[in-house]
Structures are given as C-alpha cells and as structure tokens.
mmCIF file of C-alpha atoms in Angstrom:
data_model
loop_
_atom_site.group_PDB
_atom_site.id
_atom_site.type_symbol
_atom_site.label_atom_id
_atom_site.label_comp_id
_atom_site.label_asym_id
_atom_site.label_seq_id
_atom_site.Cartn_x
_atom_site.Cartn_y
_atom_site.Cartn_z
ATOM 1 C CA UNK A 1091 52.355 -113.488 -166.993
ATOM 2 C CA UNK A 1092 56.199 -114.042 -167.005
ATOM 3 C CA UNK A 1093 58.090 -111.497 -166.326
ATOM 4 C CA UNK A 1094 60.539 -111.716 -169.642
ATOM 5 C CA UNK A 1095 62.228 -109.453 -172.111
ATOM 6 C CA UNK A 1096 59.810 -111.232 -174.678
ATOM 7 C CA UNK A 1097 56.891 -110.352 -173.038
ATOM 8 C CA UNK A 1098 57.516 -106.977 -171.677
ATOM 9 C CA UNK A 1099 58.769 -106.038 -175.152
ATOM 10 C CA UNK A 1100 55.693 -107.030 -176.888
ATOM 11 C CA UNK A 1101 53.235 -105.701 -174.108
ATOM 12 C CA UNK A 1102 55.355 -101.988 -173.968
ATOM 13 C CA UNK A 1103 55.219 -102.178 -177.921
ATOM 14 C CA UNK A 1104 51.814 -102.920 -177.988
ATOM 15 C CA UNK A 1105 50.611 -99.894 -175.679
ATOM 16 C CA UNK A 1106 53.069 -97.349 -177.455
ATOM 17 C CA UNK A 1107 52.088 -98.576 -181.117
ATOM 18 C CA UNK A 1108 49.472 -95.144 -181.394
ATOM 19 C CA UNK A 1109 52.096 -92.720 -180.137
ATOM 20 C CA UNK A 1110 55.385 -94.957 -182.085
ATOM 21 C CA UNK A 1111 53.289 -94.532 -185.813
ATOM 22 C CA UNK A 1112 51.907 -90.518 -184.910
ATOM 23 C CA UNK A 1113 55.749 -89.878 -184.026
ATOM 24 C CA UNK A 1114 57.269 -91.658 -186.981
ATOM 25 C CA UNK A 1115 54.989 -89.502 -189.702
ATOM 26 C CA UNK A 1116 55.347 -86.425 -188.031
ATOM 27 C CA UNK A 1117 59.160 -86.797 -187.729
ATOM 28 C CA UNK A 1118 59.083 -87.690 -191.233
ATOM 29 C CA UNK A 1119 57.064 -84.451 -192.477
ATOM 30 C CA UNK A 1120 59.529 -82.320 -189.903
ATOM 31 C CA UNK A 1121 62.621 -83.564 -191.531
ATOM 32 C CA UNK A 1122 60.760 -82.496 -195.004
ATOM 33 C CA UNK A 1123 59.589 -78.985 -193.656
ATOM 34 C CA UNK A 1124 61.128 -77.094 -196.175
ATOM 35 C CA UNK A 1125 59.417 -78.772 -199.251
ATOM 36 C CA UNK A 1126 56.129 -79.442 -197.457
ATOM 37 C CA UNK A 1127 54.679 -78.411 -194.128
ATOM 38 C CA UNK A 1128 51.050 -79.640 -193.017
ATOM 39 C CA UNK A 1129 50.635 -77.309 -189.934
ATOM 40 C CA UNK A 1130 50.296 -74.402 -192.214
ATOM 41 C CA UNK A 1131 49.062 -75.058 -195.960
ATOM 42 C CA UNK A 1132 47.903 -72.279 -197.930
ATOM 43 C CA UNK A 1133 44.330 -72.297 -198.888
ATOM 44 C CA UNK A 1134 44.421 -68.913 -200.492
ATOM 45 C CA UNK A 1135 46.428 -66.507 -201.232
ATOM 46 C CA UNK A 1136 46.341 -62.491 -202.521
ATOM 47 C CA UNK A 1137 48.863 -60.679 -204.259
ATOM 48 C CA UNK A 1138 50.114 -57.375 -202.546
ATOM 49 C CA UNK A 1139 52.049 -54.114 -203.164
ATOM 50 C CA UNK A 1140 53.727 -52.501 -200.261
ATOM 51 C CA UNK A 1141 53.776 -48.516 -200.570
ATOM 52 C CA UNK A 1142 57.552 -48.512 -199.219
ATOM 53 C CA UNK A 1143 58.722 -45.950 -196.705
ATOM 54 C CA UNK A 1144 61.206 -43.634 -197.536
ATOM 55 C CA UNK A 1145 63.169 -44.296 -194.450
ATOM 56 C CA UNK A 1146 63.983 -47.825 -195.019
ATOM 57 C CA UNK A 1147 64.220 -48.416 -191.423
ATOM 58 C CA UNK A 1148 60.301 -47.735 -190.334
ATOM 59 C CA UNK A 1149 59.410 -50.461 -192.164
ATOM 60 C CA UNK A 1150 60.629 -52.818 -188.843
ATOM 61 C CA UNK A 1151 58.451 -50.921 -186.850
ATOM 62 C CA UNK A 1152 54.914 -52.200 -185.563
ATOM 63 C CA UNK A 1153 52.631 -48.689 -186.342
ATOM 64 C CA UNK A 1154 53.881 -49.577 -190.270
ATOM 65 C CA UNK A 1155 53.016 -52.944 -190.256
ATOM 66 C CA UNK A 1156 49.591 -52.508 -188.549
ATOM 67 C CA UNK A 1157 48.824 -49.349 -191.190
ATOM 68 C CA UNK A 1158 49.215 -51.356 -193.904
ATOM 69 C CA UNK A 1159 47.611 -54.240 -192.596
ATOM 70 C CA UNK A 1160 44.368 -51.846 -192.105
ATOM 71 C CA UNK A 1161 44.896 -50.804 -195.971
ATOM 72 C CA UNK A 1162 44.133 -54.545 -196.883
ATOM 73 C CA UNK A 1163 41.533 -55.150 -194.648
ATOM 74 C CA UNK A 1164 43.118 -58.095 -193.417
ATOM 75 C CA UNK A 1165 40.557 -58.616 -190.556
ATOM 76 C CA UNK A 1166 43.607 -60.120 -188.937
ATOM 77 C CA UNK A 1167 44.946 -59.053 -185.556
ATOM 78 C CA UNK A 1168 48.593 -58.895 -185.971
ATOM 79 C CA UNK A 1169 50.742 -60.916 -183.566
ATOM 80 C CA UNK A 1170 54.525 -60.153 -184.885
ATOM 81 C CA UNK A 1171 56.921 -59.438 -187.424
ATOM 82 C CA UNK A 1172 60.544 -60.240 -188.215
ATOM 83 C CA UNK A 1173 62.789 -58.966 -191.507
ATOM 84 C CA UNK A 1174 65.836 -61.645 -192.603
ATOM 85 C CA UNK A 1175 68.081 -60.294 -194.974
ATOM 86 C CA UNK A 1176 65.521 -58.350 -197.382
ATOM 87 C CA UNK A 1177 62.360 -60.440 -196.424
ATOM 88 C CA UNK A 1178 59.702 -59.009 -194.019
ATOM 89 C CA UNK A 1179 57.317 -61.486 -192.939
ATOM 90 C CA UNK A 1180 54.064 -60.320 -190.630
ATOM 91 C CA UNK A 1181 52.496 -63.294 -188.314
ATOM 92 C CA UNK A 1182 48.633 -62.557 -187.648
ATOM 93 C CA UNK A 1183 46.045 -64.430 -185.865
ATOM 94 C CA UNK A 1184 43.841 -66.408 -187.139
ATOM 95 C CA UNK A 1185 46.866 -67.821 -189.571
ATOM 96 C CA UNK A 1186 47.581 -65.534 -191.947
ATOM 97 C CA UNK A 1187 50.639 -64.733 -193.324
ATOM 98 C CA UNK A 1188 52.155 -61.888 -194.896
ATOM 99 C CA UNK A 1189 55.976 -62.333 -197.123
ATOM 100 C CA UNK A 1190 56.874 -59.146 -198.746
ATOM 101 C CA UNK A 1191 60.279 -57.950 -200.489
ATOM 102 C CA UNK A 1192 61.197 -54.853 -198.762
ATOM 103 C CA UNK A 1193 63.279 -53.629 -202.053
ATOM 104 C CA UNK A 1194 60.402 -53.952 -204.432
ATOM 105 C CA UNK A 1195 57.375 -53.764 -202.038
ATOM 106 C CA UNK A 1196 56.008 -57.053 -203.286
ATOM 107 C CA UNK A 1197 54.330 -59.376 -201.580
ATOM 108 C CA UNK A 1198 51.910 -62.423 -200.794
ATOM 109 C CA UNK A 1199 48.900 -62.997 -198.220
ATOM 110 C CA UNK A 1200 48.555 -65.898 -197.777
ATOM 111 C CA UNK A 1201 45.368 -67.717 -195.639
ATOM 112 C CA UNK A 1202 46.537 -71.392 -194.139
ATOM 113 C CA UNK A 1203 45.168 -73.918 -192.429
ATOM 114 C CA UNK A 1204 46.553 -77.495 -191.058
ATOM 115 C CA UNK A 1205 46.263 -80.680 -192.993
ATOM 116 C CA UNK A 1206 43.833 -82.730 -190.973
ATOM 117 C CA UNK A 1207 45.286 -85.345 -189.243
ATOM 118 C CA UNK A 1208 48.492 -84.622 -189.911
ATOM 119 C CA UNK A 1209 48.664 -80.858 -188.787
ATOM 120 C CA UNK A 1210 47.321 -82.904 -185.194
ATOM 121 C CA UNK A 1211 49.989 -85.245 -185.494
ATOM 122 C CA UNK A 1212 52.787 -82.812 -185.884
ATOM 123 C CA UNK A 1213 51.681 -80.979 -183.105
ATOM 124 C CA UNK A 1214 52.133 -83.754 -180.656
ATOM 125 C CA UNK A 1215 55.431 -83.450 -182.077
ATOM 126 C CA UNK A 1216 56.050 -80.051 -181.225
ATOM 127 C CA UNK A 1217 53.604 -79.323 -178.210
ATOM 128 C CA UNK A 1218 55.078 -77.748 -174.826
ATOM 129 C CA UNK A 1219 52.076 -78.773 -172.324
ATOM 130 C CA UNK A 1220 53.438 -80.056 -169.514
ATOM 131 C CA UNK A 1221 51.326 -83.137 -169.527
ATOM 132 C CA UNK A 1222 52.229 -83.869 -172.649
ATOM 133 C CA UNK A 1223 55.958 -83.428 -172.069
ATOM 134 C CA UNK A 1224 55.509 -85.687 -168.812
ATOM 135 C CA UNK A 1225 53.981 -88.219 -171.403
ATOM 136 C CA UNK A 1226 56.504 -87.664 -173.697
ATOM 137 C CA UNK A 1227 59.098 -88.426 -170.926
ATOM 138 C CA UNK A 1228 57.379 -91.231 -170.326
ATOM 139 C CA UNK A 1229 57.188 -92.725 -174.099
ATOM 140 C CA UNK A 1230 61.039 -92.165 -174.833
ATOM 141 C CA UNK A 1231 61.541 -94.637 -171.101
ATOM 142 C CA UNK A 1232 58.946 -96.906 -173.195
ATOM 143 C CA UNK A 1233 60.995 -96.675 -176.528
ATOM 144 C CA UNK A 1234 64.239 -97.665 -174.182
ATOM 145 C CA UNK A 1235 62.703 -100.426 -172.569
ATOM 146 C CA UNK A 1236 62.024 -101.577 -175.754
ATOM 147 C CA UNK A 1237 65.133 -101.400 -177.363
ATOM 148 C CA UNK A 1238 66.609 -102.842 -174.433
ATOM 149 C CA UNK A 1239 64.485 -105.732 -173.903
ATOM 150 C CA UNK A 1240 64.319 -106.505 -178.059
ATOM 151 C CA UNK A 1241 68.433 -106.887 -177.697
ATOM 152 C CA UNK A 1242 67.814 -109.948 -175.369
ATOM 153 C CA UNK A 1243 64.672 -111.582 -176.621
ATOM 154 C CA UNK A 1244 67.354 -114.154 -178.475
ATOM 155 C CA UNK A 1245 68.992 -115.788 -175.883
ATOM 156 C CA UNK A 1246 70.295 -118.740 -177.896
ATOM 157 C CA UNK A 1247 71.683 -119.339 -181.377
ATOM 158 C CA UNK A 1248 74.096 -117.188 -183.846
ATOM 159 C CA UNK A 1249 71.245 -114.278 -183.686
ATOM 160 C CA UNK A 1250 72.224 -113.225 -180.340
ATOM 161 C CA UNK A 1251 72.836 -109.874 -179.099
ATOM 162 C CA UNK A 1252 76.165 -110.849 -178.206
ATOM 163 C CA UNK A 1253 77.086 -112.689 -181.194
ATOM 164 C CA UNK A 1254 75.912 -110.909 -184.014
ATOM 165 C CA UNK A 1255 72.935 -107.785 -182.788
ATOM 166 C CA UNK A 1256 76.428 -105.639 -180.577
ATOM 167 C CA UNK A 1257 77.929 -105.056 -184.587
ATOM 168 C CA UNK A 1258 74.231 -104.133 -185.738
ATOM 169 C CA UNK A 1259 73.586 -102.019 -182.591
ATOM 170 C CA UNK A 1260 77.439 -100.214 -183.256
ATOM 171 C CA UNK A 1261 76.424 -99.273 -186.875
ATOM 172 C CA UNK A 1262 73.325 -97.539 -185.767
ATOM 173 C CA UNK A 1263 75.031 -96.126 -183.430
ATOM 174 C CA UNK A 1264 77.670 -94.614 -185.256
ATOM 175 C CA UNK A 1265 76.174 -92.890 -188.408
ATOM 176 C CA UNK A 1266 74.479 -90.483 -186.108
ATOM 177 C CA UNK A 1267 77.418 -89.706 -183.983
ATOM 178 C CA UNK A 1268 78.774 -88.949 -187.983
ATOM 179 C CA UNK A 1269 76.558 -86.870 -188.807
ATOM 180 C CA UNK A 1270 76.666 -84.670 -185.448
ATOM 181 C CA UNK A 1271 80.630 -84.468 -185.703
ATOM 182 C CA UNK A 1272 80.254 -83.115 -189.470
ATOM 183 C CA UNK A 1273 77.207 -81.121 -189.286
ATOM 184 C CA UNK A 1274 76.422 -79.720 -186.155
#
C-alpha cells in the first residue's frame, strides 16, 4: 500500500466510521438537551405534596430530604440535592428524581431510564474512564489526520486546496470563532 493522503484518509476514515456516526448523534441529542434527553427519560411519574417547613431554610438540609423521602416510600437511596432559585431537586439511586416548588410544596417523582442505544451512545460522549479518554485522545488525532489528509487528496485541477478548499476551510473556520466572541 502507498503511503498517500488518499489512502491514509480513506483507511483512518474507514476504522473511525463506528466512533465518527456514535459521536455525531450523541452531539446532536447534547446540543438538544433541553427539549429531549435520552440518558434519563421518564417512564413514570407520581405527583407529590411537600409538608413545608416552617423555617424555610431546613428544607436544604439532608435529615429533611431523607424524612420525606421515607414518607413516600421511595425505596430510593438518596444520593444529593441542590435548590436553584425556588426549585429543589433530590438525585436518588437507582434514577429517580424528585422536582418540587419549595413555595407551594409541589412536586413530581419521576422514575427514568435511558433510551436504548442512544442513552449508550451519549455516554461515550460524556464518559471519564481513562481508557476511554486515552481513546478519545486518540480519535480526535484520527479526525485531524483526516481533515488534514482530505485537504490534499486533490493535487491537480481548480478543486485544490490551494485554489479553491483554503476559502472553504476559512469559512468553517470562522463562524465558530463568531460564535465564541459573541456568546461565550
């Protein structure tokens, strides 16, 4: 085998294809989080009523949350809890989900599970195992060798990298650099 951009490109391509279409959907769904998350769909859910505290502060406070968790009979082991503006939400085990309103008490328990397939893929995505990340590494060299090698495959002609793919190459280039300047 010849050792040229046309062949290395195809070859790297060809072994990354797996990981290149897993990445592109779960990247997708990420960017769409909000509306739709697969790790964590909701396959049932039970309304709840919180019997409020007086003292509007023990409700951030881990005895509360486990009491009324027992009340429920969650058979849940709680893992954590956080309260944004005047939203508590309690993280069990076993995925399950508690979103109450601390003003009113009210509140949803809701059961989840991950979309097969999907939930897998998006964990790939999001994963912190060191193999994985060494893998990872390992893809994104892949991805550059194949962006680098697919500027040159075209050698001759008025579809050159030099002629006409640099201009291409600049646009992509710049709409993200856009978008970090006015949004981040």
């Amino acid at each position: 085998m010849k050792w040229e951009n046309r062949n290395v490109h195809r070859d790297v391509a060809y072994f990354y294809i797996g990981l290149i279409i897993a990445f592109s959907f779960s990247g997708i769904i990420l960017n769409h989080r909000a509306d739709w998350y697969p790790m964590d769909y909701a396959y049932e859910t039970k309304d709840v009523q919180l019997e409020l505290p007086s003292d509007k502060n023990a409700i951030d406070s881990e005895k509360f949350i486990k009491g009324i968790s027992e009340k429920w009979e969650l058979d849940a082991e709680y893992d954590s809890h956080r309260i944004r503006d005047n939203e508590l939400r309690v993280f069990y085990k076993d995925n399950i989900v508690l979103d109450a309103d601390i003003t009113t008490g009210k509140g949803v328990v809701e059961y989840k599970r991950k979309t097969p397939v999907l939930g897998q893929t998006m964990f790939l995505h999001k994963t912190t195992n060191k193999f994985w990340i060494w893998y990872s590494d390992i893809f994104g060299i892949g991805m550059l060798i194949i962006a680098f090698t697919g500027m040159f495959i075209i050698t001759k002609g008025k579809n050159t990298f030099k002629r006409r793919g640099w201009k291409l190459a600049l646009a992509g280039l710049v709409f993200p650099i856009i978008i970090l300047i006015l949004f981040s």
